[in-house]
Amino acid sequence: MVQRIKNKENLELLAEKIRQVDAVVIGGGSGLSSAAGYNHYHWMPYLEGQLQDFKEAYGFQSPFAGFYYCYSSPEQQWAFYARYIQSLWDAPTGQTYYDLAEIVSGKEVFVLTTNVDMQFERVFPQNSICSYQGNVGYFQCSQPCHDRIYPNENIIREMCENMLGMRIPSELLPRCRECGRIMVPWVRDDTFLEGRDWKDGVIRYESFLKQCLTKEKAKSVLLLELGVGEMTPGIIKLPFWEMAYKNKGAFYVCMNQEDSSSPEHLKNKSLYINGDLSKTLRDLKQIMKGKAGTGK
């Protein structure tokens, strides 16, 4: 009961912060998709239903275990890729993403995300997103021999329609049009293409921060971290801490399933809210609606 009361007070404080700031920088991690029902590190009903035959045949402990598995042939590998990626193309937009978009509506917003599952693109403009770890909706050359990524929805659906058991026909393997090598999903691994599209996203993100945080144009900015784990703290968490500490108009908020470390130097410039993200975002949305309704 104490935690519930504390969270309610913190959500009310966060609602007030959002109402007052000029801009919101969202740092979105895998916990946000997990709260929407798309956990890529553990089996949840939607993806388990889509990938049940692969799970049973290979003994995969999670969807990502299948994504990074060392298959005996590219036809087997691409059968899993195709089914997995088509599942993400077809997945309904998670309610957590709808709630988040509604919560920050009317503000200048930019999203930095490590998620690759295309959920953010459903509710925020592409030019306001930096997909730091890539996006499963694109292919790249496995070399990579050139600086380009390719939308893959049509090819993915063709592979799934013509799948034979848990293999795809060899002639449907996606090939690079420049060198003929097999294409791979544009997702972070040892061949990941940090090319033009990736750099454009980083530049857009850095430009947004510069516009908000330079002394000449300083704005009040909320750094909103959502569902970020401990695997890659250098992408979202640590930079958010540094920006909150160094910039007078910046305030850091961490929302996560479990308690997260709270740095001493951000004691008066941060807020931590733990609990189920689907519930906390839903509650936050309702609190903000209530305030809007009172005219305050």
PDB file of C-alpha atoms in Angstrom:
ATOM      1  CA  MET A   1       0.000   0.000   0.000  1.00  0.00           C
ATOM      2  CA  VAL A   2       2.872   2.379   0.794  1.00  0.00           C
ATOM      3  CA  GLN A   3       4.427   1.763  -2.640  1.00  0.00           C
ATOM      4  CA  ARG A   4       1.070   2.289  -4.344  1.00  0.00           C
ATOM      5  CA  ILE A   5       0.572   5.627  -2.593  1.00  0.00           C
ATOM      6  CA  LYS A   6       4.135   6.674  -3.384  1.00  0.00           C
ATOM      7  CA  ASN A   7       3.685   5.803  -7.052  1.00  0.00           C
ATOM      8  CA  LYS A   8       0.440   7.784  -7.209  1.00  0.00           C
ATOM      9  CA  GLU A   9       2.187  10.821  -5.760  1.00  0.00           C
ATOM     10  CA  ASN A  10       5.089  10.398  -8.167  1.00  0.00           C
ATOM     11  CA  LEU A  11       2.737  10.039 -11.132  1.00  0.00           C
ATOM     12  CA  GLU A  12       0.978  13.235 -10.140  1.00  0.00           C
ATOM     13  CA  LEU A  13       4.345  14.968  -9.943  1.00  0.00           C
ATOM     14  CA  LEU A  14       5.329  13.553 -13.341  1.00  0.00           C
ATOM     15  CA  ALA A  15       2.052  14.706 -14.882  1.00  0.00           C
ATOM     16  CA  GLU A  16       2.819  18.209 -13.656  1.00  0.00           C
ATOM     17  CA  LYS A  17       6.354  18.023 -15.053  1.00  0.00           C
ATOM     18  CA  ILE A  18       5.078  16.965 -18.466  1.00  0.00           C
ATOM     19  CA  ARG A  19       2.519  19.745 -18.476  1.00  0.00           C
ATOM     20  CA  GLN A  20       5.204  22.335 -17.722  1.00  0.00           C
ATOM     21  CA  VAL A  21       8.129  21.303 -19.959  1.00  0.00           C
ATOM     22  CA  ASP A  22       8.741  22.449 -23.515  1.00  0.00           C
ATOM     23  CA  ALA A  23      10.126  19.161 -24.812  1.00  0.00           C
ATOM     24  CA  VAL A  24      10.263  15.449 -23.978  1.00  0.00           C
ATOM     25  CA  VAL A  25      13.088  13.107 -24.949  1.00  0.00           C
ATOM     26  CA  ILE A  26      11.884   9.505 -24.710  1.00  0.00           C
ATOM     27  CA  GLY A  27      14.413   6.751 -24.103  1.00  0.00           C
ATOM     28  CA  GLY A  28      12.533   3.574 -24.962  1.00  0.00           C
ATOM     29  CA  GLY A  29      13.777   0.120 -23.991  1.00  0.00           C
ATOM     30  CA  SER A  30      12.552  -3.445 -24.280  1.00  0.00           C
ATOM     31  CA  GLY A  31      10.453  -3.190 -21.126  1.00  0.00           C
ATOM     32  CA  LEU A  32       8.028  -0.926 -22.965  1.00  0.00           C
ATOM     33  CA  SER A  33       7.336  -3.600 -25.577  1.00  0.00           C
ATOM     34  CA  SER A  34       7.182  -6.281 -22.890  1.00  0.00           C
ATOM     35  CA  ALA A  35       4.459  -4.281 -21.160  1.00  0.00           C
ATOM     36  CA  ALA A  36       2.622  -4.219 -24.495  1.00  0.00           C
ATOM     37  CA  GLY A  37       2.815  -8.022 -24.743  1.00  0.00           C
ATOM     38  CA  TYR A  38       5.878  -8.312 -26.975  1.00  0.00           C
ATOM     39  CA  ASN A  39       8.678  -9.603 -24.781  1.00  0.00           C
ATOM     40  CA  HIS A  40      11.584 -10.671 -26.973  1.00  0.00           C
ATOM     41  CA  TYR A  41      13.659 -12.104 -24.112  1.00  0.00           C
ATOM     42  CA  HIS A  42      10.941 -14.381 -22.686  1.00  0.00           C
ATOM     43  CA  TRP A  43       7.961 -16.148 -24.231  1.00  0.00           C
ATOM     44  CA  MET A  44       4.656 -14.301 -24.041  1.00  0.00           C
ATOM     45  CA  PRO A  45       1.377 -15.423 -25.644  1.00  0.00           C
ATOM     46  CA  TYR A  46       1.474 -13.467 -28.912  1.00  0.00           C
ATOM     47  CA  LEU A  47       4.965 -14.374 -30.125  1.00  0.00           C
ATOM     48  CA  GLU A  48       4.799 -17.845 -28.622  1.00  0.00           C
ATOM     49  CA  GLY A  49       1.650 -18.497 -30.645  1.00  0.00           C
ATOM     50  CA  GLN A  50       3.300 -17.256 -33.829  1.00  0.00           C
ATOM     51  CA  LEU A  51       6.530 -19.225 -33.304  1.00  0.00           C
ATOM     52  CA  GLN A  52       5.314 -22.326 -31.452  1.00  0.00           C
ATOM     53  CA  ASP A  53       6.610 -24.829 -34.009  1.00  0.00           C
ATOM     54  CA  PHE A  54      10.114 -23.311 -33.958  1.00  0.00           C
ATOM     55  CA  LYS A  55      10.094 -23.169 -30.159  1.00  0.00           C
ATOM     56  CA  GLU A  56       9.215 -26.855 -29.913  1.00  0.00           C
ATOM     57  CA  ALA A  57      11.567 -28.031 -32.670  1.00  0.00           C
ATOM     58  CA  TYR A  58      14.647 -26.126 -31.484  1.00  0.00           C
ATOM     59  CA  GLY A  59      13.906 -25.684 -27.771  1.00  0.00           C
ATOM     60  CA  PHE A  60      14.268 -21.911 -27.922  1.00  0.00           C
ATOM     61  CA  GLN A  61      13.972 -20.204 -24.537  1.00  0.00           C
ATOM     62  CA  SER A  62      12.922 -16.896 -26.080  1.00  0.00           C
ATOM     63  CA  PRO A  63      12.217 -15.282 -29.477  1.00  0.00           C
ATOM     64  CA  PHE A  64      15.669 -13.656 -29.495  1.00  0.00           C
ATOM     65  CA  ALA A  65      17.263 -17.055 -28.834  1.00  0.00           C
ATOM     66  CA  GLY A  66      15.856 -18.108 -32.202  1.00  0.00           C
ATOM     67  CA  PHE A  67      16.926 -14.866 -33.833  1.00  0.00           C
ATOM     68  CA  TYR A  68      20.589 -15.362 -32.914  1.00  0.00           C
ATOM     69  CA  TYR A  69      20.685 -19.173 -33.173  1.00  0.00           C
ATOM     70  CA  CYS A  70      23.343 -20.794 -35.397  1.00  0.00           C
ATOM     71  CA  TYR A  71      21.238 -22.701 -37.948  1.00  0.00           C
ATOM     72  CA  SER A  72      22.461 -25.501 -40.199  1.00  0.00           C
ATOM     73  CA  SER A  73      21.407 -23.690 -43.376  1.00  0.00           C
ATOM     74  CA  PRO A  74      20.346 -20.201 -44.486  1.00  0.00           C
ATOM     75  CA  GLU A  75      17.001 -21.685 -45.575  1.00  0.00           C
ATOM     76  CA  GLN A  76      16.304 -22.678 -41.953  1.00  0.00           C
ATOM     77  CA  GLN A  77      17.601 -19.397 -40.589  1.00  0.00           C
ATOM     78  CA  TRP A  78      15.480 -17.334 -42.915  1.00  0.00           C
ATOM     79  CA  ALA A  79      12.403 -19.422 -42.177  1.00  0.00           C
ATOM     80  CA  PHE A  80      12.638 -18.283 -38.548  1.00  0.00           C
ATOM     81  CA  TYR A  81      13.544 -14.709 -39.505  1.00  0.00           C
ATOM     82  CA  ALA A  82      10.597 -14.514 -41.892  1.00  0.00           C
ATOM     83  CA  ARG A  83       8.031 -15.859 -39.427  1.00  0.00           C
ATOM     84  CA  TYR A  84       9.361 -13.683 -36.612  1.00  0.00           C
ATOM     85  CA  ILE A  85       9.485 -10.521 -38.689  1.00  0.00           C
ATOM     86  CA  GLN A  86       6.056 -11.096 -40.238  1.00  0.00           C
ATOM     87  CA  SER A  87       4.695 -11.534 -36.716  1.00  0.00           C
ATOM     88  CA  LEU A  88       6.053  -8.097 -35.854  1.00  0.00           C
ATOM     89  CA  TRP A  89       4.641  -6.553 -39.030  1.00  0.00           C
ATOM     90  CA  ASP A  90       1.235  -8.003 -38.101  1.00  0.00           C
ATOM     91  CA  ALA A  91       1.370  -7.337 -34.363  1.00  0.00           C
ATOM     92  CA  PRO A  92      -1.265  -4.883 -33.131  1.00  0.00           C
ATOM     93  CA  THR A  93       0.130  -1.622 -31.803  1.00  0.00           C
ATOM     94  CA  GLY A  94       0.650  -2.014 -28.068  1.00  0.00           C
ATOM     95  CA  GLN A  95      -1.584  -0.002 -25.750  1.00  0.00           C
ATOM     96  CA  THR A  96       1.491   1.228 -23.888  1.00  0.00           C
ATOM     97  CA  TYR A  97       2.595   3.009 -27.059  1.00  0.00           C
ATOM     98  CA  TYR A  98      -0.815   4.579 -27.616  1.00  0.00           C
ATOM     99  CA  ASP A  99      -0.863   5.752 -23.997  1.00  0.00           C
ATOM    100  CA  LEU A 100       2.653   7.180 -24.246  1.00  0.00           C
ATOM    101  CA  ALA A 101       1.840   9.094 -27.429  1.00  0.00           C
ATOM    102  CA  GLU A 102      -1.259  10.566 -25.801  1.00  0.00           C
ATOM    103  CA  ILE A 103       0.650  11.514 -22.651  1.00  0.00           C
ATOM    104  CA  VAL A 104       3.251  13.582 -24.532  1.00  0.00           C
ATOM    105  CA  SER A 105       0.909  14.963 -27.201  1.00  0.00           C
ATOM    106  CA  GLY A 106       1.310  18.686 -27.712  1.00  0.00           C
ATOM    107  CA  LYS A 107       4.996  18.643 -26.740  1.00  0.00           C
ATOM    108  CA  GLU A 108       8.125  18.664 -28.847  1.00  0.00           C
ATOM    109  CA  VAL A 109       9.138  14.989 -28.748  1.00  0.00           C
ATOM    110  CA  PHE A 110      12.051  12.878 -29.877  1.00  0.00           C
ATOM    111  CA  VAL A 111      12.484   9.128 -29.352  1.00  0.00           C
ATOM    112  CA  LEU A 112      15.783   7.338 -28.845  1.00  0.00           C
ATOM    113  CA  THR A 113      15.145   3.601 -28.740  1.00  0.00           C
ATOM    114  CA  THR A 114      17.013   0.321 -28.582  1.00  0.00           C
ATOM    115  CA  ASN A 115      13.862  -1.545 -29.642  1.00  0.00           C
ATOM    116  CA  VAL A 116      13.816  -3.065 -33.132  1.00  0.00           C
ATOM    117  CA  ASP A 117      10.177  -4.231 -33.292  1.00  0.00           C
ATOM    118  CA  MET A 118       8.613  -1.287 -35.194  1.00  0.00           C
ATOM    119  CA  GLN A 119       6.190  -0.333 -32.404  1.00  0.00           C
ATOM    120  CA  PHE A 120       7.437   3.244 -31.970  1.00  0.00           C
ATOM    121  CA  GLU A 121       6.982   3.892 -35.693  1.00  0.00           C
ATOM    122  CA  ARG A 122       3.248   3.211 -35.282  1.00  0.00           C
ATOM    123  CA  VAL A 123       2.664   6.239 -33.050  1.00  0.00           C
ATOM    124  CA  PHE A 124       5.517   8.713 -33.651  1.00  0.00           C
ATOM    125  CA  PRO A 125       6.823  10.242 -36.919  1.00  0.00           C
ATOM    126  CA  GLN A 126       9.821   8.465 -38.424  1.00  0.00           C
ATOM    127  CA  ASN A 127      11.843  11.680 -38.446  1.00  0.00           C
ATOM    128  CA  SER A 128      11.384  11.940 -34.659  1.00  0.00           C
ATOM    129  CA  ILE A 129      12.893   8.515 -33.962  1.00  0.00           C
ATOM    130  CA  CYS A 130      16.465   7.284 -33.712  1.00  0.00           C
ATOM    131  CA  SER A 131      16.472   3.465 -33.923  1.00  0.00           C
ATOM    132  CA  TYR A 132      19.912   2.968 -32.427  1.00  0.00           C
ATOM    133  CA  GLN A 133      19.937  -0.839 -32.651  1.00  0.00           C
ATOM    134  CA  GLY A 134      18.227  -1.039 -36.044  1.00  0.00           C
ATOM    135  CA  ASN A 135      14.773  -2.143 -37.158  1.00  0.00           C
ATOM    136  CA  VAL A 136      13.598  -5.616 -38.226  1.00  0.00           C
ATOM    137  CA  GLY A 137      11.508  -4.038 -40.981  1.00  0.00           C
ATOM    138  CA  TYR A 138      14.653  -3.568 -43.100  1.00  0.00           C
ATOM    139  CA  PHE A 139      17.288  -5.738 -44.767  1.00  0.00           C
ATOM    140  CA  GLN A 140      20.973  -4.980 -45.241  1.00  0.00           C
ATOM    141  CA  CYS A 141      23.752  -6.775 -47.060  1.00  0.00           C
ATOM    142  CA  SER A 142      25.515  -9.219 -44.730  1.00  0.00           C
ATOM    143  CA  GLN A 143      28.914  -7.960 -45.900  1.00  0.00           C
ATOM    144  CA  PRO A 144      27.813  -5.104 -45.915  1.00  0.00           C
ATOM    145  CA  CYS A 145      29.126  -4.135 -49.349  1.00  0.00           C
ATOM    146  CA  HIS A 146      27.204  -0.869 -49.719  1.00  0.00           C
ATOM    147  CA  ASP A 147      25.446   1.779 -47.659  1.00  0.00           C
ATOM    148  CA  ARG A 148      21.752   1.067 -48.051  1.00  0.00           C
ATOM    149  CA  ILE A 149      18.929  -0.685 -46.199  1.00  0.00           C
ATOM    150  CA  TYR A 150      15.740  -2.019 -47.786  1.00  0.00           C
ATOM    151  CA  PRO A 151      12.120  -2.319 -46.558  1.00  0.00           C
ATOM    152  CA  ASN A 152      11.327  -6.015 -46.343  1.00  0.00           C
ATOM    153  CA  GLU A 153       7.579  -6.492 -45.775  1.00  0.00           C
ATOM    154  CA  ASN A 154       6.685  -7.831 -49.249  1.00  0.00           C
ATOM    155  CA  ILE A 155       9.629 -10.222 -49.409  1.00  0.00           C
ATOM    156  CA  ILE A 156       8.981 -11.442 -45.871  1.00  0.00           C
ATOM    157  CA  ARG A 157       5.368 -12.238 -46.698  1.00  0.00           C
ATOM    158  CA  GLU A 158       6.385 -14.097 -49.857  1.00  0.00           C
ATOM    159  CA  MET A 159       8.805 -16.242 -47.861  1.00  0.00           C
ATOM    160  CA  CYS A 160       6.151 -17.073 -45.266  1.00  0.00           C
ATOM    161  CA  GLU A 161       3.581 -17.946 -47.927  1.00  0.00           C
ATOM    162  CA  ASN A 162       5.991 -20.396 -49.585  1.00  0.00           C
ATOM    163  CA  MET A 163       7.591 -21.906 -46.475  1.00  0.00           C
ATOM    164  CA  LEU A 164       8.094 -25.673 -46.587  1.00  0.00           C
ATOM    165  CA  GLY A 165       7.948 -26.928 -43.026  1.00  0.00           C
ATOM    166  CA  MET A 166      10.506 -24.783 -41.235  1.00  0.00           C
ATOM    167  CA  ARG A 167      12.542 -23.947 -44.324  1.00  0.00           C
ATOM    168  CA  ILE A 168      12.128 -21.533 -47.181  1.00  0.00           C
ATOM    169  CA  PRO A 169      12.965 -22.413 -50.797  1.00  0.00           C
ATOM    170  CA  SER A 170      16.545 -21.538 -51.695  1.00  0.00           C
ATOM    171  CA  GLU A 171      15.398 -19.302 -54.539  1.00  0.00           C
ATOM    172  CA  LEU A 172      13.593 -17.041 -52.049  1.00  0.00           C
ATOM    173  CA  LEU A 173      16.666 -16.302 -49.963  1.00  0.00           C
ATOM    174  CA  PRO A 174      17.045 -12.496 -50.061  1.00  0.00           C
ATOM    175  CA  ARG A 175      20.178 -11.624 -51.988  1.00  0.00           C
ATOM    176  CA  CYS A 176      22.114  -8.379 -52.130  1.00  0.00           C
ATOM    177  CA  ARG A 177      21.565  -6.749 -55.518  1.00  0.00           C
ATOM    178  CA  GLU A 178      25.158  -5.485 -55.528  1.00  0.00           C
ATOM    179  CA  CYS A 179      27.280  -8.493 -54.490  1.00  0.00           C
ATOM    180  CA  GLY A 180      24.859 -11.431 -54.356  1.00  0.00           C
ATOM    181  CA  ARG A 181      25.478 -12.261 -50.703  1.00  0.00           C
ATOM    182  CA  ILE A 182      22.534 -13.208 -48.510  1.00  0.00           C
ATOM    183  CA  MET A 183      20.836 -10.253 -46.842  1.00  0.00           C
ATOM    184  CA  VAL A 184      20.270 -10.075 -43.081  1.00  0.00           C
ATOM    185  CA  PRO A 185      17.843  -8.123 -40.892  1.00  0.00           C
ATOM    186  CA  TRP A 186      19.026  -4.613 -40.044  1.00  0.00           C
ATOM    187  CA  VAL A 187      19.516  -5.422 -36.373  1.00  0.00           C
ATOM    188  CA  ARG A 188      22.573  -4.928 -34.188  1.00  0.00           C
ATOM    189  CA  ASP A 189      25.174  -7.713 -34.486  1.00  0.00           C
ATOM    190  CA  ASP A 190      28.763  -7.930 -35.718  1.00  0.00           C
ATOM    191  CA  THR A 191      27.736  -7.025 -39.300  1.00  0.00           C
ATOM    192  CA  PHE A 192      25.340  -4.185 -38.381  1.00  0.00           C
ATOM    193  CA  LEU A 193      25.379  -1.347 -40.908  1.00  0.00           C
ATOM    194  CA  GLU A 194      25.946   1.997 -39.205  1.00  0.00           C
ATOM    195  CA  GLY A 195      25.443   3.686 -42.553  1.00  0.00           C
ATOM    196  CA  ARG A 196      23.552   6.679 -43.877  1.00  0.00           C
ATOM    197  CA  ASP A 197      20.185   5.794 -42.376  1.00  0.00           C
ATOM    198  CA  TRP A 198      21.632   5.015 -38.948  1.00  0.00           C
ATOM    199  CA  LYS A 199      23.758   8.171 -38.978  1.00  0.00           C
ATOM    200  CA  ASP A 200      20.778  10.287 -40.059  1.00  0.00           C
ATOM    201  CA  GLY A 201      18.869   9.064 -37.009  1.00  0.00           C
ATOM    202  CA  VAL A 202      21.760   9.903 -34.686  1.00  0.00           C
ATOM    203  CA  ILE A 203      22.162  13.335 -36.284  1.00  0.00           C
ATOM    204  CA  ARG A 204      18.436  14.074 -35.875  1.00  0.00           C
ATOM    205  CA  TYR A 205      18.655  13.080 -32.227  1.00  0.00           C
ATOM    206  CA  GLU A 206      21.749  15.180 -31.552  1.00  0.00           C
ATOM    207  CA  SER A 207      20.211  18.129 -33.402  1.00  0.00           C
ATOM    208  CA  PHE A 208      17.056  17.901 -31.272  1.00  0.00           C
ATOM    209  CA  LEU A 209      19.147  17.904 -28.101  1.00  0.00           C
ATOM    210  CA  LYS A 210      21.193  20.835 -29.336  1.00  0.00           C
ATOM    211  CA  GLN A 211      18.066  22.852 -30.079  1.00  0.00           C
ATOM    212  CA  CYS A 212      16.724  22.136 -26.600  1.00  0.00           C
ATOM    213  CA  LEU A 213      19.813  22.306 -24.427  1.00  0.00           C
ATOM    214  CA  THR A 214      22.161  24.962 -25.853  1.00  0.00           C
ATOM    215  CA  LYS A 215      22.440  27.982 -23.582  1.00  0.00           C
ATOM    216  CA  GLU A 216      21.170  30.328 -26.271  1.00  0.00           C
ATOM    217  CA  LYS A 217      17.997  28.271 -26.844  1.00  0.00           C
ATOM    218  CA  ALA A 218      17.679  26.446 -23.531  1.00  0.00           C
ATOM    219  CA  LYS A 219      14.282  24.864 -22.984  1.00  0.00           C
ATOM    220  CA  SER A 220      12.823  22.851 -20.158  1.00  0.00           C
ATOM    221  CA  VAL A 221      13.308  19.199 -21.117  1.00  0.00           C
ATOM    222  CA  LEU A 222      12.000  15.991 -19.603  1.00  0.00           C
ATOM    223  CA  LEU A 223      14.283  12.994 -20.129  1.00  0.00           C
ATOM    224  CA  LEU A 224      11.799  10.122 -19.897  1.00  0.00           C
ATOM    225  CA  GLU A 225      13.409   6.676 -19.660  1.00  0.00           C
ATOM    226  CA  LEU A 226      10.991   3.771 -20.139  1.00  0.00           C
ATOM    227  CA  GLY A 227      11.729   0.073 -19.699  1.00  0.00           C
ATOM    228  CA  VAL A 228      15.492   0.361 -20.167  1.00  0.00           C
ATOM    229  CA  GLY A 229      17.530  -2.548 -18.810  1.00  0.00           C
ATOM    230  CA  GLU A 230      21.142  -2.841 -17.740  1.00  0.00           C
ATOM    231  CA  MET A 231      22.525  -4.502 -20.904  1.00  0.00           C
ATOM    232  CA  THR A 232      23.419  -1.312 -22.798  1.00  0.00           C
ATOM    233  CA  PRO A 233      23.371   1.592 -20.295  1.00  0.00           C
ATOM    234  CA  GLY A 234      25.675   3.659 -22.499  1.00  0.00           C
ATOM    235  CA  ILE A 235      22.953   4.282 -25.107  1.00  0.00           C
ATOM    236  CA  ILE A 236      20.129   5.771 -23.017  1.00  0.00           C
ATOM    237  CA  LYS A 237      20.577   5.630 -19.243  1.00  0.00           C
ATOM    238  CA  LEU A 238      24.070   7.071 -18.719  1.00  0.00           C
ATOM    239  CA  PRO A 239      23.701   9.853 -21.330  1.00  0.00           C
ATOM    240  CA  PHE A 240      20.338  10.823 -19.780  1.00  0.00           C
ATOM    241  CA  TRP A 241      21.985  11.026 -16.346  1.00  0.00           C
ATOM    242  CA  GLU A 242      24.734  13.237 -17.729  1.00  0.00           C
ATOM    243  CA  MET A 243      22.323  15.562 -19.538  1.00  0.00           C
ATOM    244  CA  ALA A 244      20.127  15.922 -16.455  1.00  0.00           C
ATOM    245  CA  TYR A 245      23.146  16.757 -14.310  1.00  0.00           C
ATOM    246  CA  LYS A 246      24.752  19.252 -16.692  1.00  0.00           C
ATOM    247  CA  ASN A 247      21.660  21.125 -17.898  1.00  0.00           C
ATOM    248  CA  LYS A 248      19.649  23.352 -15.593  1.00  0.00           C
ATOM    249  CA  GLY A 249      16.382  22.894 -17.498  1.00  0.00           C
ATOM    250  CA  ALA A 250      16.598  19.096 -17.755  1.00  0.00           C
ATOM    251  CA  PHE A 251      14.818  16.637 -15.442  1.00  0.00           C
ATOM    252  CA  TYR A 252      15.268  12.844 -15.519  1.00  0.00           C
ATOM    253  CA  VAL A 253      12.499  10.280 -14.984  1.00  0.00           C
ATOM    254  CA  CYS A 254      12.978   6.510 -14.906  1.00  0.00           C
ATOM    255  CA  MET A 255       9.943   4.236 -15.253  1.00  0.00           C
ATOM    256  CA  ASN A 256      10.621   0.513 -15.011  1.00  0.00           C
ATOM    257  CA  GLN A 257       9.272  -2.789 -13.740  1.00  0.00           C
ATOM    258  CA  GLU A 258      11.842  -3.037 -10.961  1.00  0.00           C
ATOM    259  CA  ASP A 259      13.686  -0.534  -8.800  1.00  0.00           C
ATOM    260  CA  SER A 260      16.581   1.089 -10.629  1.00  0.00           C
ATOM    261  CA  SER A 261      19.806   2.638  -9.357  1.00  0.00           C
ATOM    262  CA  SER A 262      19.450   6.291  -8.451  1.00  0.00           C
ATOM    263  CA  PRO A 263      22.654   8.340  -8.718  1.00  0.00           C
ATOM    264  CA  GLU A 264      23.309  10.648  -5.777  1.00  0.00           C
ATOM    265  CA  HIS A 265      24.170  13.607  -7.994  1.00  0.00           C
ATOM    266  CA  LEU A 266      20.634  13.557  -9.463  1.00  0.00           C
ATOM    267  CA  LYS A 267      18.898  13.538  -6.092  1.00  0.00           C
ATOM    268  CA  ASN A 268      16.934  16.719  -6.774  1.00  0.00           C
ATOM    269  CA  LYS A 269      16.684  16.334 -10.552  1.00  0.00           C
ATOM    270  CA  SER A 270      15.190  12.893 -10.952  1.00  0.00           C
ATOM    271  CA  LEU A 271      12.132  10.773 -10.274  1.00  0.00           C
ATOM    272  CA  TYR A 272      11.869   6.957 -10.128  1.00  0.00           C
ATOM    273  CA  ILE A 273       8.599   5.104 -10.672  1.00  0.00           C
ATOM    274  CA  ASN A 274       8.647   1.308 -10.561  1.00  0.00           C
ATOM    275  CA  GLY A 275       5.880  -1.123 -11.429  1.00  0.00           C
ATOM    276  CA  ASP A 276       4.076  -2.548 -14.438  1.00  0.00           C
ATOM    277  CA  LEU A 277       4.574  -0.027 -17.253  1.00  0.00           C
ATOM    278  CA  SER A 278       1.195  -0.813 -18.795  1.00  0.00           C
ATOM    279  CA  LYS A 279      -0.510   0.180 -15.548  1.00  0.00           C
ATOM    280  CA  THR A 280       1.673   3.165 -14.696  1.00  0.00           C
ATOM    281  CA  LEU A 281       1.285   4.675 -18.164  1.00  0.00           C
ATOM    282  CA  ARG A 282      -2.451   4.074 -18.078  1.00  0.00           C
ATOM    283  CA  ASP A 283      -2.670   5.707 -14.638  1.00  0.00           C
ATOM    284  CA  LEU A 284      -0.506   8.622 -15.764  1.00  0.00           C
ATOM    285  CA  LYS A 285      -2.745   9.197 -18.764  1.00  0.00           C
ATOM    286  CA  GLN A 286      -5.825   9.266 -16.555  1.00  0.00           C
ATOM    287  CA  ILE A 287      -4.193  11.689 -14.102  1.00  0.00           C
ATOM    288  CA  MET A 288      -3.315  14.042 -16.949  1.00  0.00           C
ATOM    289  CA  LYS A 289      -6.845  13.821 -18.328  1.00  0.00           C
ATOM    290  CA  GLY A 290      -8.195  14.671 -14.900  1.00  0.00           C
ATOM    291  CA  LYS A 291      -6.019  17.740 -14.652  1.00  0.00           C
ATOM    292  CA  ALA A 292      -6.946  18.827 -18.139  1.00  0.00           C
ATOM    293  CA  GLY A 293     -10.607  18.452 -17.231  1.00  0.00           C
ATOM    294  CA  THR A 294     -10.283  20.760 -14.230  1.00  0.00           C
ATOM    295  CA  GLY A 295      -8.719  23.491 -16.298  1.00  0.00           C
ATOM    296  CA  LYS A 296      -5.623  23.594 -14.098  1.00  0.00           C
TER     297      LYS A 296
END
